[in-house]
PDB file of C-alpha atoms and ligand atoms in Angstrom:
ATOM      1  CA  UNK I   1     108.653  29.701 120.705  1.00  0.00           C
ATOM      2  CA  UNK I   2     105.449  31.012 120.691  1.00  0.00           C
ATOM      3  CA  UNK I   3     102.460  29.369 121.538  1.00  0.00           C
ATOM      4  CA  UNK I   4      98.639  30.434 121.844  1.00  0.00           C
ATOM      5  CA  UNK I   5      98.076  29.075 125.784  1.00  0.00           C
ATOM      6  CA  UNK I   6      99.751  30.665 129.002  1.00  0.00           C
ATOM      7  CA  UNK I   7      98.646  29.141 131.704  1.00  0.00           C
ATOM      8  CA  UNK I   8     101.598  30.767 133.941  1.00  0.00           C
ATOM      9  CA  UNK I   9     101.983  35.035 134.481  1.00  0.00           C
ATOM     10  CA  UNK I  10     102.088  38.073 136.607  1.00  0.00           C
ATOM     11  CA  UNK I  11     100.907  41.492 137.127  1.00  0.00           C
ATOM     12  CA  UNK I  12     100.241  43.965 139.231  1.00  0.00           C
ATOM     13  CA  UNK I  13      98.284  42.140 142.479  1.00  0.00           C
ATOM     14  CA  UNK I  14     101.613  40.659 142.965  1.00  0.00           C
ATOM     15  CA  UNK I  15     105.268  40.880 141.444  1.00  0.00           C
ATOM     16  CA  UNK I  16     104.322  41.622 138.423  1.00  0.00           C
ATOM     17  CA  UNK I  17     104.933  44.717 136.778  1.00  0.00           C
ATOM     18  CA  UNK I  18     101.534  45.360 133.917  1.00  0.00           C
ATOM     19  CA  UNK I  19      97.885  46.062 135.019  1.00  0.00           C
ATOM     20  CA  UNK I  20      94.903  42.363 135.056  1.00  0.00           C
ATOM     21  CA  UNK I  21      93.872  44.901 132.119  1.00  0.00           C
ATOM     22  CA  UNK I  22      97.534  46.285 130.578  1.00  0.00           C
ATOM     23  CA  UNK I  23      97.269  42.541 130.452  1.00  0.00           C
ATOM     24  CA  UNK I  24      94.380  41.448 129.077  1.00  0.00           C
ATOM     25  CA  UNK I  25      95.858  43.522 126.185  1.00  0.00           C
ATOM     26  CA  UNK I  26      99.209  42.177 125.840  1.00  0.00           C
ATOM     27  CA  UNK I  27      97.515  38.284 125.330  1.00  0.00           C
ATOM     28  CA  UNK I  28      95.897  39.931 122.869  1.00  0.00           C
ATOM     29  CA  UNK I  29      97.903  40.952 121.290  1.00  0.00           C
ATOM     30  CA  UNK I  30     100.237  37.674 121.503  1.00  0.00           C
ATOM     31  CA  UNK I  31      97.445  35.890 119.806  1.00  0.00           C
ATOM     32  CA  UNK I  32      96.655  34.011 123.093  1.00  0.00           C
ATOM     33  CA  UNK I  33      93.755  32.108 123.609  1.00  0.00           C
ATOM     34  CA  UNK I  34      93.373  30.824 127.122  1.00  0.00           C
ATOM     35  CA  UNK I  35      95.443  32.245 130.208  1.00  0.00           C
ATOM     36  CA  UNK I  36      96.115  31.881 133.331  1.00  0.00           C
ATOM     37  CA  UNK I  37      96.849  34.639 136.257  1.00  0.00           C
ATOM     38  CA  UNK I  38      98.671  33.255 138.358  1.00  0.00           C
ATOM     39  CA  UNK I  39      99.696  35.815 140.925  1.00  0.00           C
ATOM     40  CA  UNK I  40     102.003  35.014 144.255  1.00  0.00           C
ATOM     41  CA  UNK I  41      99.105  33.568 146.784  1.00  0.00           C
ATOM     42  CA  UNK I  42      96.377  36.453 145.747  1.00  0.00           C
ATOM     43  CA  UNK I  43      93.583  36.045 143.473  1.00  0.00           C
ATOM     44  CA  UNK I  44      92.780  39.302 143.154  1.00  0.00           C
ATOM     45  CA  UNK I  45      94.450  40.148 140.064  1.00  0.00           C
ATOM     46  CA  UNK I  46      92.556  37.038 138.138  1.00  0.00           C
ATOM     47  CA  UNK I  47      89.581  38.653 139.437  1.00  0.00           C
ATOM     48  CA  UNK I  48      89.790  42.167 138.216  1.00  0.00           C
ATOM     49  CA  UNK I  49      91.119  40.828 134.747  1.00  0.00           C
ATOM     50  CA  UNK I  50      87.629  38.549 133.311  1.00  0.00           C
ATOM     51  CA  UNK I  51      85.607  41.604 132.301  1.00  0.00           C
ATOM     52  CA  UNK I  52      87.950  42.794 130.172  1.00  0.00           C
ATOM     53  CA  UNK I  53      89.321  38.796 129.239  1.00  0.00           C
ATOM     54  CA  UNK I  54      85.433  38.133 128.556  1.00  0.00           C
ATOM     55  CA  UNK I  55      85.645  41.418 126.859  1.00  0.00           C
ATOM     56  CA  UNK I  56      88.661  40.053 124.345  1.00  0.00           C
ATOM     57  CA  UNK I  57      87.961  36.774 124.064  1.00  0.00           C
ATOM     58  CA  UNK I  58      89.850  35.478 125.687  1.00  0.00           C
ATOM     59  CA  UNK I  59      89.617  31.742 128.149  1.00  0.00           C
ATOM     60  CA  UNK I  60      90.499  33.574 131.229  1.00  0.00           C
ATOM     61  CA  UNK I  61      91.309  30.442 133.468  1.00  0.00           C
ATOM     62  CA  UNK I  62      91.377  30.881 136.967  1.00  0.00           C
ATOM     63  CA  UNK I  63      95.332  30.651 138.851  1.00  0.00           C
ATOM     64  CA  UNK I  64      97.851  31.222 141.528  1.00  0.00           C
ATOM     65  CA  UNK I  65     101.246  30.658 142.891  1.00  0.00           C
ATOM     66  CA  UNK I  66     101.726  29.424 146.627  1.00  0.00           C
ATOM     67  CA  UNK I  67     104.969  29.953 148.555  1.00  0.00           C
ATOM     68  CA  UNK I  68     104.873  26.605 150.217  1.00  0.00           C
ATOM     69  CA  UNK I  69     108.529  25.781 152.222  1.00  0.00           C
ATOM     70  CA  UNK I  70     110.241  21.433 151.556  1.00  0.00           C
ATOM     71  CA  UNK I  71     113.031  20.995 153.728  1.00  0.00           C
ATOM     72  CA  UNK I  72     114.012  25.159 154.068  1.00  0.00           C
ATOM     73  CA  UNK I  73     112.691  25.103 150.130  1.00  0.00           C
ATOM     74  CA  UNK I  74     110.997  28.257 149.017  1.00  0.00           C
ATOM     75  CA  UNK I  75     108.900  25.987 146.658  1.00  0.00           C
ATOM     76  CA  UNK I  76     105.682  27.042 144.343  1.00  0.00           C
ATOM     77  CA  UNK I  77     102.770  25.174 143.793  1.00  0.00           C
ATOM     78  CA  UNK I  78     100.010  26.422 141.332  1.00  0.00           C
ATOM     79  CA  UNK I  79      96.868  26.260 141.695  1.00  0.00           C
ATOM     80  CA  UNK I  80      94.564  26.551 138.366  1.00  0.00           C
ATOM     81  CA  UNK I  81      90.821  26.414 137.382  1.00  0.00           C
ATOM     82  CA  UNK I  82      89.675  26.423 140.844  1.00  0.00           C
ATOM     83  CA  UNK I  83      86.501  28.512 141.919  1.00  0.00           C
ATOM     84  CA  UNK I  84      88.020  31.933 143.479  1.00  0.00           C
ATOM     85  CA  UNK I  85      85.377  32.045 145.132  1.00  0.00           C
ATOM     86  CA  UNK I  86      85.763  29.321 147.184  1.00  0.00           C
ATOM     87  CA  UNK I  87      85.926  30.147 151.286  1.00  0.00           C
ATOM     88  CA  UNK I  88      88.875  27.851 151.494  1.00  0.00           C
ATOM     89  CA  UNK I  89      91.260  29.803 148.771  1.00  0.00           C
ATOM     90  CA  UNK I  90      89.830  33.747 150.256  1.00  0.00           C
ATOM     91  CA  UNK I  91      91.225  32.107 153.972  1.00  0.00           C
ATOM     92  CA  UNK I  92      94.599  30.396 152.289  1.00  0.00           C
ATOM     93  CA  UNK I  93      94.025  34.447 150.602  1.00  0.00           C
ATOM     94  CA  UNK I  94      94.296  35.799 153.840  1.00  0.00           C
ATOM     95  CA  UNK I  95      96.603  33.337 155.592  1.00  0.00           C
ATOM     96  CA  UNK I  96      99.421  33.986 153.070  1.00  0.00           C
ATOM     97  CA  UNK I  97      99.112  37.426 153.000  1.00  0.00           C
ATOM     98  CA  UNK I  98      99.719  37.898 157.046  1.00  0.00           C
ATOM     99  CA  UNK I  99     102.487  35.586 156.339  1.00  0.00           C
ATOM    100  CA  UNK I 100     104.246  37.761 153.227  1.00  0.00           C
ATOM    101  CA  UNK I 101     102.914  41.030 154.945  1.00  0.00           C
ATOM    102  CA  UNK I 102     105.145  39.916 158.911  1.00  0.00           C
ATOM    103  CA  UNK I 103     107.935  38.387 156.729  1.00  0.00           C
ATOM    104  CA  UNK I 104     108.564  41.574 154.861  1.00  0.00           C
ATOM    105  CA  UNK I 105     109.020  43.258 158.257  1.00  0.00           C
ATOM    106  CA  UNK I 106     111.423  40.984 158.773  1.00  0.00           C
ATOM    107  CA  UNK I 107     113.758  41.302 155.652  1.00  0.00           C
ATOM    108  CA  UNK I 108     113.695  45.004 155.786  1.00  0.00           C
ATOM    109  CA  UNK I 109     115.462  44.260 158.810  1.00  0.00           C
ATOM    110  CA  UNK I 110     117.792  42.212 158.274  1.00  0.00           C
ATOM    111  CA  UNK I 111     118.453  43.799 154.546  1.00  0.00           C
ATOM    112  CA  UNK I 112     119.059  46.862 157.084  1.00  0.00           C
ATOM    113  CA  UNK I 113     120.808  45.904 159.795  1.00  0.00           C
ATOM    114  CA  UNK I 114     123.690  44.367 156.629  1.00  0.00           C
ATOM    115  CA  UNK I 115     123.162  47.658 154.421  1.00  0.00           C
ATOM    116  CA  UNK I 116     123.213  50.339 157.174  1.00  0.00           C
ATOM    117  CA  UNK I 117     120.517  51.444 156.165  1.00  0.00           C
ATOM    118  CA  UNK I 118     116.872  52.364 157.003  1.00  0.00           C
ATOM    119  CA  UNK I 119     114.766  50.642 155.024  1.00  0.00           C
ATOM    120  CA  UNK I 120     111.570  52.993 154.231  1.00  0.00           C
ATOM    121  CA  UNK I 121     109.476  50.088 154.680  1.00  0.00           C
ATOM    122  CA  UNK I 122     106.321  52.215 153.171  1.00  0.00           C
ATOM    123  CA  UNK I 123     107.693  52.984 150.476  1.00  0.00           C
ATOM    124  CA  UNK I 124     107.982  49.440 149.398  1.00  0.00           C
ATOM    125  CA  UNK I 125     104.708  49.224 150.254  1.00  0.00           C
ATOM    126  CA  UNK I 126     103.754  51.990 148.046  1.00  0.00           C
ATOM    127  CA  UNK I 127     105.366  49.629 145.899  1.00  0.00           C
ATOM    128  CA  UNK I 128     102.529  46.919 146.161  1.00  0.00           C
ATOM    129  CA  UNK I 129      98.988  46.612 146.245  1.00  0.00           C
ATOM    130  CA  UNK I 130      97.266  45.326 149.468  1.00  0.00           C
ATOM    131  CA  UNK I 131     100.037  44.297 150.638  1.00  0.00           C
ATOM    132  CA  UNK I 132     101.042  41.630 148.493  1.00  0.00           C
ATOM    133  CA  UNK I 133     105.371  42.870 148.840  1.00  0.00           C
ATOM    134  CA  UNK I 134     107.954  39.330 147.972  1.00  0.00           C
ATOM    135  CA  UNK I 135     111.661  40.236 147.726  1.00  0.00           C
ATOM    136  CA  UNK I 136     111.222  42.320 143.962  1.00  0.00           C
ATOM    137  CA  UNK I 137     109.850  45.133 145.295  1.00  0.00           C
ATOM    138  CA  UNK I 138     112.586  44.595 147.966  1.00  0.00           C
ATOM    139  CA  UNK I 139     114.888  44.181 145.100  1.00  0.00           C
ATOM    140  CA  UNK I 140     113.366  47.438 143.265  1.00  0.00           C
ATOM    141  CA  UNK I 141     114.196  49.980 146.463  1.00  0.00           C
ATOM    142  CA  UNK I 142     118.439  48.730 146.351  1.00  0.00           C
ATOM    143  CA  UNK I 143     118.165  49.478 142.745  1.00  0.00           C
ATOM    144  CA  UNK I 144     116.704  52.517 143.461  1.00  0.00           C
ATOM    145  CA  UNK I 145     118.477  53.931 146.734  1.00  0.00           C
ATOM    146  CA  UNK I 146     121.707  52.369 144.934  1.00  0.00           C
ATOM    147  CA  UNK I 147     122.095  49.817 147.667  1.00  0.00           C
ATOM    148  CA  UNK I 148     123.008  47.607 145.016  1.00  0.00           C
ATOM    149  CA  UNK I 149     124.105  47.990 140.527  1.00  0.00           C
ATOM    150  CA  UNK I 150     121.451  45.496 139.148  1.00  0.00           C
ATOM    151  CA  UNK I 151     117.941  44.176 139.713  1.00  0.00           C
ATOM    152  CA  UNK I 152     120.122  40.311 140.039  1.00  0.00           C
ATOM    153  CA  UNK I 153     122.746  40.958 142.108  1.00  0.00           C
ATOM    154  CA  UNK I 154     119.590  42.173 144.069  1.00  0.00           C
ATOM    155  CA  UNK I 155     119.120  37.969 144.687  1.00  0.00           C
ATOM    156  CA  UNK I 156     122.199  36.968 143.727  1.00  0.00           C
ATOM    157  CA  UNK I 157     123.594  38.984 147.384  1.00  0.00           C
ATOM    158  CA  UNK I 158     120.663  39.357 149.637  1.00  0.00           C
ATOM    159  CA  UNK I 159     117.278  37.823 148.881  1.00  0.00           C
ATOM    160  CA  UNK I 160     117.647  34.941 146.705  1.00  0.00           C
ATOM    161  CA  UNK I 161     117.913  31.325 148.048  1.00  0.00           C
ATOM    162  CA  UNK I 162     120.067  30.392 151.225  1.00  0.00           C
ATOM    163  CA  UNK I 163     120.631  34.550 151.103  1.00  0.00           C
ATOM    164  CA  UNK I 164     119.953  36.725 154.766  1.00  0.00           C
ATOM    165  CA  UNK I 165     116.495  38.856 152.695  1.00  0.00           C
ATOM    166  CA  UNK I 166     115.384  34.887 152.394  1.00  0.00           C
ATOM    167  CA  UNK I 167     112.648  34.589 154.878  1.00  0.00           C
ATOM    168  CA  UNK I 168     110.321  31.065 154.571  1.00  0.00           C
ATOM    169  CA  UNK I 169     108.967  31.497 158.330  1.00  0.00           C
ATOM    170  CA  UNK I 170     105.157  31.268 157.947  1.00  0.00           C
ATOM    171  CA  UNK I 171     104.839  29.398 154.827  1.00  0.00           C
ATOM    172  CA  UNK I 172     103.045  26.114 154.096  1.00  0.00           C
ATOM    173  CA  UNK I 173     104.388  23.402 153.321  1.00  0.00           C
ATOM    174  CA  UNK I 174     103.633  21.217 150.769  1.00  0.00           C
ATOM    175  CA  UNK I 175     100.195  19.106 151.179  1.00  0.00           C
ATOM    176  CA  UNK I 176      98.731  21.965 152.541  1.00  0.00           C
ATOM    177  CA  UNK I 177      99.285  24.106 150.071  1.00  0.00           C
ATOM    178  CA  UNK I 178      98.016  21.514 147.645  1.00  0.00           C
ATOM    179  CA  UNK I 179      94.317  20.431 150.300  1.00  0.00           C
ATOM    180  CA  UNK I 180      93.404  24.289 148.894  1.00  0.00           C
ATOM    181  CA  UNK I 181      93.541  24.134 145.325  1.00  0.00           C
ATOM    182  CA  UNK I 182      91.379  21.052 145.251  1.00  0.00           C
ATOM    183  CA  UNK I 183      89.394  21.676 147.956  1.00  0.00           C
ATOM    184  CA  UNK I 184      88.544  24.846 145.806  1.00  0.00           C
ATOM    185  CA  UNK I 185      87.854  21.668 142.565  1.00  0.00           C
ATOM    186  CA  UNK I 186      90.972  23.272 141.516  1.00  0.00           C
ATOM    187  CA  UNK I 187      93.977  21.338 140.026  1.00  0.00           C
ATOM    188  CA  UNK I 188      97.631  21.576 141.395  1.00  0.00           C
ATOM    189  CA  UNK I 189     100.893  22.051 139.646  1.00  0.00           C
ATOM    190  CA  UNK I 190     103.881  21.896 140.429  1.00  0.00           C
ATOM    191  CA  UNK I 191     105.916  24.787 138.915  1.00  0.00           C
ATOM    192  CA  UNK I 192     109.228  24.864 137.491  1.00  0.00           C
ATOM    193  CA  UNK I 193     110.605  21.717 139.590  1.00  0.00           C
ATOM    194  CA  UNK I 194     114.407  22.668 137.375  1.00  0.00           C
ATOM    195  CA  UNK I 195     114.757  25.812 138.997  1.00  0.00           C
ATOM    196  CA  UNK I 196     115.154  24.801 142.257  1.00  0.00           C
ATOM    197  CA  UNK I 197     118.584  24.116 143.435  1.00  0.00           C
ATOM    198  CA  UNK I 198     117.820  20.269 144.300  1.00  0.00           C
ATOM    199  CA  UNK I 199     119.881  17.320 143.662  1.00  0.00           C
ATOM    200  CA  UNK I 200     117.656  15.084 141.089  1.00  0.00           C
ATOM    201  CA  UNK I 201     116.607  13.576 144.350  1.00  0.00           C
ATOM    202  CA  UNK I 202     115.859  15.707 146.326  1.00  0.00           C
ATOM    203  CA  UNK I 203     113.457  17.052 143.325  1.00  0.00           C
ATOM    204  CA  UNK I 204     111.761  13.569 143.124  1.00  0.00           C
ATOM    205  CA  UNK I 205     110.897  13.732 147.103  1.00  0.00           C
ATOM    206  CA  UNK I 206     109.439  16.083 146.709  1.00  0.00           C
ATOM    207  CA  UNK I 207     107.553  15.881 143.691  1.00  0.00           C
ATOM    208  CA  UNK I 208     106.243  12.521 145.263  1.00  0.00           C
ATOM    209  CA  UNK I 209     104.948  14.523 148.621  1.00  0.00           C
ATOM    210  CA  UNK I 210     103.174  16.630 146.944  1.00  0.00           C
ATOM    211  CA  UNK I 211     101.277  13.786 144.646  1.00  0.00           C
ATOM    212  CA  UNK I 212     100.421  11.776 147.670  1.00  0.00           C
ATOM    213  CA  UNK I 213      98.871  15.424 149.166  1.00  0.00           C
ATOM    214  CA  UNK I 214      97.436  15.313 145.534  1.00  0.00           C
ATOM    215  CA  UNK I 215      99.455  17.248 143.198  1.00  0.00           C
ATOM    216  CA  UNK I 216      98.465  16.203 139.385  1.00  0.00           C
ATOM    217  CA  UNK I 217     100.395  18.071 136.654  1.00  0.00           C
ATOM    218  CA  UNK I 218     103.221  19.438 136.972  1.00  0.00           C
ATOM    219  CA  UNK I 219     104.792  22.393 134.142  1.00  0.00           C
ATOM    220  CA  UNK I 220     107.083  21.182 131.387  1.00  0.00           C
ATOM    221  CA  UNK I 221     107.100  24.096 129.272  1.00  0.00           C
ATOM    222  CA  UNK I 222     108.210  27.276 131.181  1.00  0.00           C
ATOM    223  CA  UNK I 223     109.745  30.175 130.133  1.00  0.00           C
ATOM    224  CA  UNK I 224     114.088  30.147 130.622  1.00  0.00           C
ATOM    225  CA  UNK I 225     113.774  26.171 130.514  1.00  0.00           C
ATOM    226  CA  UNK I 226     116.298  23.957 128.571  1.00  0.00           C
ATOM    227  CA  UNK I 227     116.088  20.180 126.292  1.00  0.00           C
ATOM    228  CA  UNK I 228     117.753  19.441 129.749  1.00  0.00           C
ATOM    229  CA  UNK I 229     115.949  20.592 132.071  1.00  0.00           C
ATOM    230  CA  UNK I 230     112.482  19.917 129.864  1.00  0.00           C
ATOM    231  CA  UNK I 231     114.030  15.670 129.013  1.00  0.00           C
ATOM    232  CA  UNK I 232     113.471  15.992 133.206  1.00  0.00           C
ATOM    233  CA  UNK I 233     110.166  17.772 134.215  1.00  0.00           C
ATOM    234  CA  UNK I 234     108.420  14.814 131.061  1.00  0.00           C
ATOM    235  CA  UNK I 235     110.456  12.022 133.541  1.00  0.00           C
ATOM    236  CA  UNK I 236     109.056  13.372 135.956  1.00  0.00           C
ATOM    237  CA  UNK I 237     105.966  13.502 134.961  1.00  0.00           C
ATOM    238  CA  UNK I 238     105.648   9.683 133.684  1.00  0.00           C
ATOM    239  CA  UNK I 239     106.741   8.607 136.419  1.00  0.00           C
ATOM    240  CA  UNK I 240     104.066   9.668 138.684  1.00  0.00           C
ATOM    241  CA  UNK I 241     101.487   9.951 136.041  1.00  0.00           C
ATOM    242  CA  UNK I 242     101.277  14.095 136.099  1.00  0.00           C
ATOM    243  CA  UNK I 243      99.554  15.944 133.465  1.00  0.00           C
ATOM    244  CA  UNK I 244     101.603  19.174 132.036  1.00  0.00           C
ATOM    245  CA  UNK I 245     101.180  22.234 132.522  1.00  0.00           C
ATOM    246  CA  UNK I 246     102.662  25.086 130.876  1.00  0.00           C
ATOM    247  CA  UNK I 247     103.352  28.221 131.205  1.00  0.00           C
ATOM    248  CA  UNK I 248     105.584  31.433 130.595  1.00  0.00           C
ATOM    249  CA  UNK I 249     105.885  32.985 133.516  1.00  0.00           C
ATOM    250  CA  UNK I 250     105.729  36.195 133.004  1.00  0.00           C
ATOM    251  CA  UNK I 251     106.281  39.463 135.183  1.00  0.00           C
ATOM    252  CA  UNK I 252     106.427  42.195 132.031  1.00  0.00           C
ATOM    253  CA  UNK I 253     109.097  43.509 129.706  1.00  0.00           C
ATOM    254  CA  UNK I 254     112.226  43.304 130.110  1.00  0.00           C
ATOM    255  CA  UNK I 255     112.234  40.353 132.825  1.00  0.00           C
ATOM    256  CA  UNK I 256     114.507  38.424 132.270  1.00  0.00           C
ATOM    257  CA  UNK I 257     113.476  39.120 128.360  1.00  0.00           C
ATOM    258  CA  UNK I 258     110.891  37.076 128.280  1.00  0.00           C
ATOM    259  CA  UNK I 259     107.641  37.913 126.275  1.00  0.00           C
ATOM    260  CA  UNK I 260     104.051  36.327 127.306  1.00  0.00           C
ATOM    261  CA  UNK I 261     103.496  33.256 125.881  1.00  0.00           C
ATOM    262  CA  UNK I 262     107.186  32.622 125.319  1.00  0.00           C
ATOM    263  CA  UNK I 263     108.047  28.735 126.302  1.00  0.00           C
ATOM    264  CA  UNK I 264     109.942  25.447 125.683  1.00  0.00           C
ATOM    265  CA  UNK I 265     107.676  23.595 123.262  1.00  0.00           C
ATOM    266  CA  UNK I 266     105.135  21.178 125.264  1.00  0.00           C
ATOM    267  CA  UNK I 267     106.964  18.011 124.850  1.00  0.00           C
ATOM    268  CA  UNK I 268     104.446  15.008 123.173  1.00  0.00           C
ATOM    269  CA  UNK I 269     103.346  12.251 124.575  1.00  0.00           C
ATOM    270  CA  UNK I 270     102.153  14.202 128.372  1.00  0.00           C
ATOM    271  CA  UNK I 271      98.754  14.283 128.650  1.00  0.00           C
ATOM    272  CA  UNK I 272      97.917  18.841 128.622  1.00  0.00           C
ATOM    273  CA  UNK I 273      95.779  19.512 131.820  1.00  0.00           C
ATOM    274  CA  UNK I 274      93.739  22.604 130.253  1.00  0.00           C
ATOM    275  CA  UNK I 275      92.198  19.215 128.026  1.00  0.00           C
ATOM    276  CA  UNK I 276      90.020  19.320 130.577  1.00  0.00           C
ATOM    277  CA  UNK I 277      89.024  23.929 132.078  1.00  0.00           C
TER     278      UNK I 277
HETATM  279  P1  AMP K   1     107.976  36.247 146.713  1.00  0.00           P
HETATM  280  O1  AMP K   1     106.992  35.664 147.073  1.00  0.00           O
HETATM  281  O2  AMP K   1     109.333  37.654 148.248  1.00  0.00           O
HETATM  282  O3  AMP K   1     109.069  35.076 147.759  1.00  0.00           O
HETATM  283  O4  AMP K   1     110.118  36.205 145.862  1.00  0.00           O
HETATM  284  C1  AMP K   1     110.201  35.550 145.071  1.00  0.00           C
HETATM  285  C2  AMP K   1     109.795  36.040 143.261  1.00  0.00           C
HETATM  286  O5  AMP K   1     111.340  36.805 143.482  1.00  0.00           O
HETATM  287  C3  AMP K   1     109.706  35.113 142.312  1.00  0.00           C
HETATM  288  O6  AMP K   1     109.078  35.178 142.063  1.00  0.00           O
HETATM  289  C4  AMP K   1     111.297  36.176 141.161  1.00  0.00           C
HETATM  290  O7  AMP K   1     109.377  36.771 140.075  1.00  0.00           O
HETATM  291  C5  AMP K   1     111.387  36.751 141.871  1.00  0.00           C
HETATM  292  N1  AMP K   1     112.964  36.328 141.879  1.00  0.00           N
HETATM  293  C6  AMP K   1     113.196  35.191 142.231  1.00  0.00           C
HETATM  294  N2  AMP K   1     114.816  34.514 142.625  1.00  0.00           N
HETATM  295  C7  AMP K   1     115.311  36.129 141.470  1.00  0.00           C
HETATM  296  C8  AMP K   1     116.444  35.976 140.956  1.00  0.00           C
HETATM  297  N3  AMP K   1     117.191  34.769 141.302  1.00  0.00           N
HETATM  298  N4  AMP K   1     116.200  36.945 140.432  1.00  0.00           N
HETATM  299  C9  AMP K   1     115.625  37.659 140.072  1.00  0.00           C
HETATM  300  N5  AMP K   1     114.342  37.030 140.266  1.00  0.00           N
HETATM  301  C10 AMP K   1     113.979  36.937 141.689  1.00  0.00           C
HETATM  302 MN1   MN K   2     107.500  36.541 141.273  1.00  0.00          MN
HETATM  303 MN1   MN K   3     107.749  30.389 140.624  1.00  0.00          MN
HETATM  304 MN1   MN K   4     105.302  33.099 138.725  1.00  0.00          MN
END
């Protein structure tokens, strides 16, 4: 299902495949009128896309997808419509970048030992911009050197939740990330709740902590989400009086086989978070 609003996607500033400029061109082709770029832990892609977006007549909303850890699980909190120059968010970006750089060395060491391969960090850094190294860049490297057979295998065997390369040390907790977003004037969105491998009870406690911290929205329409997953997210939205957000989580051509702007239909009875943007 196609929508004209997409509030979750990535560029080369994090682990996306399209440059900010190319993403705006893609958004134009896809008739997207309101777009939020939500790169992992950086607003660099958003900043670069501002001029091309205004030229293309696209309402570009500032966004960031912050990495956090909750009960040993990597949880993503999206910040939307925040001041990209607020000192708190500038500091948050610097903090997250430092965590990413230090974490990458730990991942490299662990993978290197396991695979008996001396991982060339300079090469992995060359896949990234400004130190924004993520696990997908390791997957790209493992694939190139045929240490694994596919991108999915890299996550299933080495990089996914609970595997050797799933290093979470350093990430902030949920209240810290929510506080950064609120102080920068934005709204905090609980990202892709259906994708965490949590029981319903655990996910509810996690959302509850997010709400206590000041979180006000949850993704209720997402790129890959079936109707029972959507019903679950809608139930959480209703229980905690959260607004709904929608996004494809587009990372570029062929990634998960979906397009920019492609997502489940926005559910009835939920207030859209973008109403006030
Ligand atoms: P990081 O930012 O380093 O924690 O890496 C997380 C990113 O890896 C996510 O944003 C996804 O883009 C990607 N990812 C996570 N799990 C998978 C998976 N099972 N298959 C492919 N990509 C994944
Ligand atoms: Mn990603
Ligand atoms: Mn995410
Ligand atoms: Mn994302």
